[in-house]
Coordinates of C-alpha atoms in Angstrom, one line a residue:
M83 CA -39.5 -26.5 4.9
P84 CA -35.9 -26.3 4.5
T85 CA -34.3 -24.1 1.9
L86 CA -33.1 -26.0 -1.1
P87 CA -29.6 -25.3 -2.5
P88 CA -29.4 -23.5 -5.8
F89 CA -30.0 -25.5 -8.9
L90 CA -27.7 -25.8 -11.9
T91 CA -29.2 -25.5 -15.3
D92 CA -29.4 -29.3 -15.6
G93 CA -31.7 -29.4 -12.5
S94 CA -29.1 -31.1 -10.3
M95 CA -28.8 -30.3 -6.6
N96 CA -25.1 -29.4 -6.8
A97 CA -23.6 -26.2 -5.6
P98 CA -23.5 -23.3 -8.1
D99 CA -20.6 -23.0 -10.4
P100 CA -18.1 -20.7 -8.7
I101 CA -17.0 -19.1 -12.0
A102 CA -20.5 -18.5 -13.1
E103 CA -21.3 -17.1 -9.7
L104 CA -18.4 -14.6 -10.2
D105 CA -19.5 -13.7 -13.6
A106 CA -22.9 -12.9 -12.2
I107 CA -21.3 -10.5 -9.6
V108 CA -19.3 -8.8 -12.4
A109 CA -22.4 -8.4 -14.4
R110 CA -24.3 -6.7 -11.5
S111 CA -21.3 -4.5 -10.9
R112 CA -21.0 -3.5 -14.6
T113 CA -24.7 -2.7 -14.7
A114 CA -24.5 -0.5 -11.5
Q115 CA -21.4 1.3 -12.8
A116 CA -23.0 2.1 -16.1
T117 CA -25.9 3.8 -14.4
Y118 CA -23.6 5.5 -11.9
E119 CA -21.6 7.0 -14.8
R120 CA -24.6 7.9 -16.9
K121 CA -26.4 9.6 -14.0
G122 CA -23.3 10.8 -12.4
S123 CA -22.2 14.1 -11.0
Q124 CA -19.5 15.4 -8.8
D125 CA -21.9 15.7 -5.9
R126 CA -23.0 12.1 -6.3
Y127 CA -19.5 10.7 -6.5
D128 CA -18.5 12.8 -3.5
R129 CA -21.4 11.6 -1.4
A130 CA -20.9 7.9 -2.2
A131 CA -17.2 8.3 -1.2
K132 CA -18.2 9.9 2.1
A133 CA -20.8 7.3 2.8
A134 CA -18.1 4.5 2.3
A135 CA -15.7 6.5 4.5
W136 CA -18.1 7.0 7.4
A137 CA -19.0 3.3 7.3
I138 CA -15.5 2.5 8.5
M139 CA -14.7 5.7 10.5
E140 CA -17.8 5.9 12.8
P141 CA -16.1 4.9 16.1
A142 CA -18.3 1.9 17.1
R143 CA -18.1 0.5 13.6
N144 CA -14.3 1.1 13.4
R145 CA -13.8 -0.9 16.7
E146 CA -16.1 -3.7 15.6
L147 CA -14.2 -4.1 12.2
A148 CA -10.8 -3.9 14.0
E149 CA -11.8 -6.6 16.5
L150 CA -13.2 -8.8 13.7
A151 CA -10.1 -8.3 11.6
V152 CA -7.9 -9.5 14.4
A153 CA -10.1 -12.3 15.4
T154 CA -10.4 -13.8 12.0
T155 CA -6.9 -13.2 10.5
G156 CA -4.9 -13.6 13.8
L157 CA -2.7 -10.7 12.6
G158 CA -2.0 -7.3 14.2
N159 CA -3.7 -5.8 17.2
V160 CA -7.0 -4.0 17.7
P161 CA -5.9 -0.6 19.0
D162 CA -3.5 0.0 16.2
K163 CA -6.0 -1.2 13.6
I164 CA -8.5 1.4 15.0
V165 CA -5.9 4.1 14.5
K166 CA -5.1 2.8 11.1
N167 CA -8.6 2.6 9.8
H168 CA -9.3 6.2 11.1
R169 CA -6.2 7.9 10.1
K170 CA -5.8 6.2 6.7
T171 CA -9.4 7.0 5.8
L172 CA -9.4 10.5 7.2
G173 CA -6.2 11.4 5.3
L174 CA -7.6 9.9 2.1
M175 CA -10.8 12.1 2.5
R176 CA -8.6 15.1 3.0
D177 CA -6.6 14.2 -0.2
I178 CA -9.7 13.9 -2.4
T179 CA -11.7 16.7 -1.0
G180 CA -12.3 19.4 -3.7
V181 CA -10.7 17.1 -6.4
R182 CA -12.7 17.2 -9.6
T183 CA -13.3 13.7 -11.0
H184 CA -16.5 14.4 -13.0
G185 CA -17.0 16.5 -16.1
V186 CA -14.4 19.0 -17.4
I187 CA -11.2 18.8 -15.3
R188 CA -8.9 20.8 -17.5
D189 CA -9.6 23.5 -20.1
D190 CA -6.4 25.1 -21.5
A191 CA -6.9 27.8 -24.2
E192 CA -3.2 27.8 -24.9
S193 CA -3.0 24.2 -26.0
G194 CA -6.6 24.0 -27.2
I195 CA -7.1 20.9 -25.1
T196 CA -10.2 20.3 -22.9
E197 CA -9.9 17.2 -20.6
I198 CA -13.0 15.4 -19.4
A199 CA -12.8 12.9 -16.5
R200 CA -14.0 9.4 -17.3
P201 CA -14.3 6.4 -15.0
M202 CA -12.2 3.2 -15.6
G203 CA -15.4 1.1 -15.2
V204 CA -15.3 -2.0 -13.0
I205 CA -12.3 -2.1 -10.6
G206 CA -11.1 -5.5 -9.4
A207 CA -9.2 -5.0 -6.1
V208 CA -7.1 -7.7 -4.7
V209 CA -6.3 -7.0 -0.9
P210 CA -4.2 -8.7 1.7
S211 CA -5.0 -10.3 5.0
T212 CA -2.6 -7.9 6.8
N213 CA -4.8 -4.9 6.2
P214 CA -8.3 -6.5 5.6
I215 CA -10.3 -3.3 6.3
A216 CA -8.1 -0.3 5.7
T217 CA -6.9 -1.4 2.2
P218 CA -10.3 -2.3 0.7
A219 CA -11.8 0.8 2.2
N220 CA -9.1 2.9 0.6
N221 CA -9.7 1.3 -2.8
I222 CA -13.5 1.5 -2.5
I223 CA -13.4 5.2 -1.7
N224 CA -11.0 6.0 -4.6
A225 CA -13.2 3.9 -7.0
L226 CA -16.4 5.7 -6.0
K227 CA -14.8 9.2 -6.1
C228 CA -13.9 8.6 -9.8
G229 CA -17.3 7.1 -10.9
N230 CA -16.3 3.4 -10.9
S231 CA -17.8 0.3 -9.3
I232 CA -15.6 -2.1 -7.5
I233 CA -15.4 -5.8 -6.6
V234 CA -13.0 -6.7 -3.7
A235 CA -11.1 -10.0 -3.8
P236 CA -10.0 -10.5 -0.1
S237 CA -7.6 -13.2 1.1
P238 CA -9.4 -16.1 2.6
K239 CA -8.5 -14.9 6.1
G240 CA -9.8 -11.4 5.4
A241 CA -13.2 -12.5 3.8
T242 CA -15.3 -12.3 6.9
S243 CA -14.2 -8.8 7.9
C244 CA -14.4 -7.6 4.3
A245 CA -17.9 -8.9 4.1
R246 CA -18.9 -7.0 7.2
L247 CA -17.3 -3.8 5.9
L248 CA -19.5 -4.1 2.7
E249 CA -22.6 -4.6 4.9
L250 CA -21.9 -1.4 6.8
M251 CA -21.2 0.5 3.6
H252 CA -24.4 -0.8 2.0
A253 CA -26.3 0.5 5.1
E254 CA -24.7 3.9 4.5
F255 CA -25.7 3.8 0.8
A256 CA -29.3 3.0 1.9
K257 CA -29.3 6.4 3.7
I258 CA -28.4 8.3 0.5
G259 CA -30.3 6.1 -2.0
E260 CA -27.1 4.8 -3.6
D261 CA -26.9 1.4 -5.4
P262 CA -25.2 -1.3 -3.2
D263 CA -24.0 -3.1 -6.3
L264 CA -21.4 -0.4 -6.8
V265 CA -19.4 -2.2 -4.0
L266 CA -19.3 -6.0 -4.1
M267 CA -16.9 -8.8 -3.2
V268 CA -15.8 -12.1 -4.6
P269 CA -18.2 -14.7 -3.0
A270 CA -16.7 -16.8 -0.2
P271 CA -14.9 -19.1 -0.2
G272 CA -12.3 -17.3 -2.2
S273 CA -10.1 -19.1 -4.6
K274 CA -7.3 -18.3 -7.1
D275 CA -9.6 -19.3 -9.9
K276 CA -12.3 -16.7 -8.8
T277 CA -9.7 -14.1 -8.4
Q278 CA -8.1 -14.8 -11.8
R279 CA -11.5 -14.6 -13.4
L280 CA -12.1 -11.3 -11.7
M281 CA -8.8 -10.1 -13.0
K282 CA -9.7 -10.9 -16.6
A283 CA -13.2 -9.7 -16.4
C284 CA -12.7 -6.3 -14.8
D285 CA -11.6 -3.1 -16.4
K286 CA -8.7 -2.2 -14.1
I287 CA -6.9 -4.3 -11.5
I288 CA -5.6 -2.8 -8.3
C289 CA -3.5 -5.4 -6.5
T290 CA -1.9 -5.3 -3.1
G291 CA -0.5 -8.4 -1.4
S292 CA 1.5 -11.6 -2.2
Q293 CA 3.9 -11.4 -5.1
D294 CA 2.1 -14.3 -6.5
N295 CA -1.0 -12.2 -6.8
V296 CA 1.0 -9.3 -8.2
R297 CA 2.5 -11.5 -11.0
R298 CA -0.9 -12.9 -11.9
A299 CA -2.4 -9.4 -11.9
Q300 CA 0.4 -8.1 -14.3
T301 CA -0.1 -11.0 -16.7
A302 CA -3.9 -11.2 -16.6
G303 CA -4.3 -9.2 -19.8
T304 CA -6.2 -6.3 -18.0
P305 CA -4.5 -3.0 -17.1
A306 CA -3.1 -3.3 -13.6
V307 CA -1.6 -1.3 -10.9
A308 CA 0.3 -3.7 -8.6
V309 CA 2.8 -2.9 -6.0
G310 CA 6.2 -4.5 -4.9
T311 CA 7.7 -6.2 -1.8
G312 CA 8.6 -4.1 1.2
N313 CA 11.8 -4.7 3.0
V314 CA 12.5 -1.3 4.5
T315 CA 16.1 -0.4 5.5
V316 CA 16.7 2.6 7.6
I317 CA 20.1 4.3 8.2
V318 CA 21.0 6.1 11.5
D319 CA 24.1 8.2 10.9
E320 CA 26.5 10.0 13.3
T321 CA 24.6 13.3 13.0
A322 CA 21.2 11.8 14.1
N323 CA 19.2 12.7 17.2
L324 CA 19.5 9.2 18.6
E325 CA 16.8 9.4 21.2
A326 CA 14.2 10.6 18.6
A327 CA 15.5 8.1 16.0
A328 CA 15.1 5.2 18.5
E329 CA 11.6 6.2 19.5
K330 CA 10.4 6.7 16.0
I331 CA 11.8 3.3 14.9
R332 CA 10.0 1.7 17.9
A333 CA 6.7 3.3 17.1
S334 CA 6.9 2.3 13.5
K335 CA 8.3 -1.3 14.0
T336 CA 5.7 -2.2 16.6
F337 CA 2.6 -0.5 15.0
D338 CA -0.1 -3.1 14.4
N339 CA 2.6 -5.8 15.0
A340 CA 4.6 -4.9 11.9
T341 CA 1.8 -5.8 9.4
S342 CA 2.8 -2.8 7.2
C343 CA 5.0 -3.3 4.2
S344 CA 6.6 0.0 5.5
S345 CA 7.7 -1.3 8.8
E346 CA 11.5 -1.3 9.3
N347 CA 13.1 -4.7 8.6
S348 CA 16.8 -3.6 8.9
V349 CA 18.5 -0.7 10.6
V350 CA 22.0 0.2 9.6
V351 CA 23.9 2.3 12.3
V352 CA 27.2 4.1 11.7
D353 CA 29.9 2.8 13.9
R354 CA 30.6 6.1 15.7
V355 CA 27.2 6.1 17.4
Y356 CA 26.4 2.4 17.3
E357 CA 26.8 1.8 21.1
A358 CA 25.0 5.0 22.0
F359 CA 22.1 4.1 19.6
V360 CA 21.8 0.5 21.1
A361 CA 21.5 2.2 24.5
E362 CA 18.7 4.5 23.3
M363 CA 17.1 1.5 21.5
A364 CA 17.0 -0.4 24.8
L365 CA 15.3 2.5 26.5
A366 CA 12.7 2.5 23.8
G367 CA 11.9 -1.2 24.2
G368 CA 14.3 -2.7 21.8
A369 CA 16.3 -5.8 23.0
L370 CA 19.6 -6.5 21.2
I371 CA 20.2 -10.2 20.4
E372 CA 23.6 -11.3 19.2
D373 CA 22.6 -14.9 18.1
E374 CA 22.0 -14.2 14.5
A375 CA 22.0 -17.9 13.4
G376 CA 19.8 -19.1 16.3
V377 CA 17.1 -16.5 15.7
A378 CA 17.1 -17.1 12.0
A379 CA 16.8 -20.9 12.6
R380 CA 13.8 -20.3 14.8
L381 CA 12.2 -17.7 12.5
W382 CA 12.4 -20.0 9.5
P383 CA 12.3 -23.5 11.1
D384 CA 11.5 -25.3 7.9
G385 CA 12.6 -22.7 5.4
R386 CA 9.4 -20.7 5.8
L387 CA 8.6 -17.9 8.0
N388 CA 7.4 -19.1 11.4
R389 CA 3.6 -18.3 11.5
S390 CA 3.6 -18.1 15.2
V391 CA 5.6 -14.8 15.1
V392 CA 4.0 -13.1 12.1
A393 CA 2.2 -10.0 13.1
Q394 CA 2.0 -11.1 16.8
D395 CA 2.3 -9.2 20.0
A396 CA 5.8 -9.0 21.6
D397 CA 5.3 -11.7 24.3
K398 CA 4.3 -14.2 21.6
V399 CA 7.2 -13.5 19.5
I400 CA 9.7 -13.6 22.4
A401 CA 8.2 -17.0 23.5
A402 CA 8.2 -18.4 20.0
L403 CA 11.9 -17.5 19.6
G404 CA 12.8 -18.9 23.0
L405 CA 14.4 -15.6 24.1
V406 CA 15.2 -14.2 27.5
V407 CA 14.9 -10.4 27.3
P408 CA 14.4 -7.6 29.7
E409 CA 10.9 -6.9 30.9
G410 CA 9.0 -4.4 28.8
T411 CA 10.8 -5.4 25.6
E412 CA 8.6 -4.4 22.6
Y413 CA 10.7 -5.7 19.7
I414 CA 13.8 -7.7 18.9
A415 CA 16.8 -6.3 17.1
V416 CA 19.2 -9.1 15.9
Q417 CA 22.9 -8.1 15.3
A418 CA 23.4 -9.1 11.7
S419 CA 26.1 -9.2 9.2
G420 CA 25.2 -11.3 6.2
I421 CA 23.0 -10.2 3.3
G422 CA 21.2 -12.3 0.6
P423 CA 19.4 -15.6 0.1
G424 CA 21.6 -17.4 2.7
H425 CA 20.8 -14.7 5.4
P426 CA 17.1 -14.6 5.8
L427 CA 17.2 -11.9 8.4
S428 CA 18.2 -9.5 5.6
G429 CA 14.7 -10.0 4.2
E430 CA 11.2 -9.1 5.1
K431 CA 10.2 -10.6 8.5
L432 CA 6.5 -9.3 9.0
S433 CA 7.1 -9.4 12.7
R434 CA 8.5 -7.4 15.7
V435 CA 12.0 -8.5 14.6
L436 CA 14.5 -6.4 12.8
A437 CA 18.1 -6.8 11.7
L438 CA 20.7 -4.5 13.1
Y439 CA 23.8 -3.8 11.0
R440 CA 26.9 -1.9 11.9
A441 CA 28.6 0.3 9.3
K442 CA 32.0 1.8 9.3
D443 CA 30.8 5.2 8.1
F444 CA 28.0 6.7 6.1
G445 CA 29.3 5.6 2.7
D446 CA 29.5 2.0 4.1
A447 CA 25.9 2.3 5.5
V448 CA 24.7 3.3 2.0
Q449 CA 26.4 0.3 0.4
I450 CA 24.8 -2.1 3.1
A451 CA 21.4 -0.6 2.5
R452 CA 21.9 -0.9 -1.2
K453 CA 22.8 -4.6 -1.0
I454 CA 19.7 -5.2 1.2
Q455 CA 17.4 -3.4 -1.3
L456 CA 18.9 -5.3 -4.2
H457 CA 18.3 -8.6 -2.3
Q458 CA 14.7 -7.8 -1.5
G459 CA 12.5 -4.7 -1.5
A460 CA 14.0 -2.7 -4.4
G461 CA 12.0 0.4 -5.3
H462 CA 9.8 0.5 -2.2
S463 CA 11.5 2.9 0.4
V464 CA 14.4 3.6 2.6
G465 CA 14.7 5.7 5.7
L466 CA 17.3 8.1 7.1
H467 CA 17.8 9.6 10.5
S468 CA 20.3 12.4 10.1
T469 CA 20.6 16.2 10.5
D470 CA 22.6 16.4 7.3
D471 CA 20.1 17.1 4.6
G472 CA 22.6 16.4 1.8
R473 CA 22.6 12.8 2.8
A474 CA 19.1 12.2 1.6
M475 CA 20.1 13.3 -1.8
T476 CA 23.0 10.7 -1.6
L477 CA 20.5 8.0 -0.8
A478 CA 18.1 9.1 -3.4
T479 CA 20.7 8.7 -6.1
A480 CA 22.6 5.7 -4.8
I481 CA 19.8 3.3 -3.9
P482 CA 17.1 1.9 -6.2
T483 CA 14.2 3.4 -4.3
C484 CA 11.1 5.4 -4.9
R485 CA 11.1 7.1 -1.4
V486 CA 13.6 8.4 1.0
I487 CA 11.9 8.9 4.4
V488 CA 13.8 11.5 6.5
N489 CA 13.6 11.6 10.3
Q490 CA 10.1 10.1 10.4
A491 CA 8.5 7.0 11.8
H492 CA 8.7 5.1 8.6
C493 CA 5.5 3.1 8.4
F494 CA 3.4 6.2 9.3
A495 CA 5.3 8.5 6.8
T496 CA 5.5 6.2 3.8
G497 CA 1.8 5.7 3.3
G498 CA 1.0 9.4 3.8
A499 CA 1.0 11.5 7.0
F500 CA -0.6 14.9 8.0
S501 CA 3.0 16.1 8.5
N502 CA 4.3 15.3 5.0
G503 CA 3.1 15.6 1.4
V504 CA 2.8 11.9 0.4
P505 CA -0.7 10.8 -0.6
F506 CA -2.5 8.6 1.9
S507 CA -2.4 5.1 0.8
L508 CA -1.8 1.5 1.9
S509 CA -0.2 0.5 -1.5
M510 CA 3.3 1.7 -2.6
G511 CA 4.3 1.5 -6.3
C512 CA 8.0 0.5 -6.6
G513 CA 8.9 1.5 -10.1
S514 CA 10.7 -0.6 -12.5
W515 CA 13.1 -1.6 -9.6
G516 CA 10.2 -3.5 -8.0
G517 CA 8.6 -4.7 -11.3
N518 CA 5.8 -2.1 -11.1
S519 CA 4.3 0.4 -13.6
I520 CA 4.1 3.1 -11.0
D521 CA 6.5 4.8 -8.6
D522 CA 3.9 6.6 -6.6
N523 CA 1.5 5.7 -3.8
V524 CA -1.6 4.2 -5.3
H525 CA -4.2 7.1 -5.1
W526 CA -7.3 8.5 -6.8
R527 CA -5.6 9.4 -10.1
H528 CA -5.0 5.6 -10.7
F529 CA -8.8 5.1 -10.8
L530 CA -9.5 7.7 -13.4
Q531 CA -8.9 8.2 -17.1
S532 CA -9.8 11.0 -19.4
T533 CA -11.0 12.0 -22.8
K534 CA -9.3 15.0 -24.5
I535 CA -10.9 17.4 -27.0
V536 CA -8.2 18.6 -29.2
R537 CA -8.8 22.0 -31.0
E538 CA -6.7 23.6 -33.7
I539 CA -4.5 26.4 -32.4
H540 CA -1.9 28.8 -34.0
S541 CA 0.9 26.9 -35.4
R542 CA 3.9 26.6 -33.1
E543 CA 6.4 24.9 -35.6
P544 CA 10.0 25.8 -34.7
S545 CA 12.7 26.5 -37.3
L546 CA 15.7 24.2 -37.4
D547 CA 17.8 27.1 -36.0
D548 CA 15.5 27.3 -32.9
I549 CA 16.2 23.6 -32.2
F550 CA 19.8 23.2 -33.4
G551 CA 21.3 26.6 -33.5
E552 CA 23.3 26.4 -30.2
Y553 CA 24.4 22.8 -31.1
W554 CA 25.6 23.9 -34.5
R555 CA 27.5 26.8 -33.0
D556 CA 29.2 24.5 -30.6
V557 CA 30.1 21.6 -32.8
G558 CA 29.3 22.8 -36.3
R559 CA 26.8 21.2 -38.7

């Protein structure tokens, strides 16, 4: 006998109400989280996080997830997604190992304050199709580590791979006797209405993806951590190791077919080394194209980014743009001059295409980078290839940015690397410049709150002279 479709309360044979279905998911999540918190311990939170991490990191499952992600989204490539899934998760596990997220996390006799870790509750995580495995896994691990439950809202293209990720996590949970309702997802098919409902019903929103999703997250009425647009600009100055810079830019620009918000979109080269850098770039697989208008017209044929080049392999990009380039070309560098709305190459391209600008000197390079960031990508990050360390400070004070990445492959460094101190993450806060509440990489601390016990201590009230004495001596009362 065939299975009948679910009934509505009126007995009709229609499909279930999608909002009611979402509300039921939230109710399950809330019940699971309440028990997880009530019966929680540091050991339990750590084991749940490890179970979720191993679900994606086990090599056979990692490959399966990477293949599924590429097959269903059509974005990126399998080998790089395997690397991303592994390294991002391993780095996150390194970052949270030994971190206390349960019970007393600070007891300060001097201030009289004892701080107790408390979960946020139900996390609603909106994740993009560009990273349909690594980003939800990162959010899930952080949520579990801090005593929360989580409901993931994947993009429509990413729903299939997200569902498989959750199946694998639930299988790991079964090994340790953990509640699978701690990790759920918005039922397919996804929709803006369901995602909006989740944003209003959860206790904390973590949103990575389109700026439309970010705006809706920040206006949903629920506390939200949302991140800004990436449009990375990198400066190569006259002191740089050009061979190393060219290779790092190639590695970063081509990784996972430029799906990362931290992939270079523009490179600004000081005139004195421009020709030498272009030669090194060619040796590293970058083909220089001088037809700025022609490439722009083919990249945005109808005013929208050409989907046949977004996050695609080099051969598909080259064919779609109708280019004749040397064999072995891995990415395209378009000689550019204009910046702003009328010059789309100065914006984010989500492809193996970058804009190459020529600057008179370092000061001019800083101004070009600043104009690009003010056009798009303010707050996210900029890069510098230089042996003059003082120039990083110049960038850090001249450009509206939260990160200056020095002499590194940008997309690897920005989201955390084993060779720098940035937290491993796939979501970069962009501060007020990018319309965000945070200027840090999204990490475990954004999934945790605390209660403070405040005890009376000996009074530390200063005298007026303690505060104003020096001022009075300088200017009088």
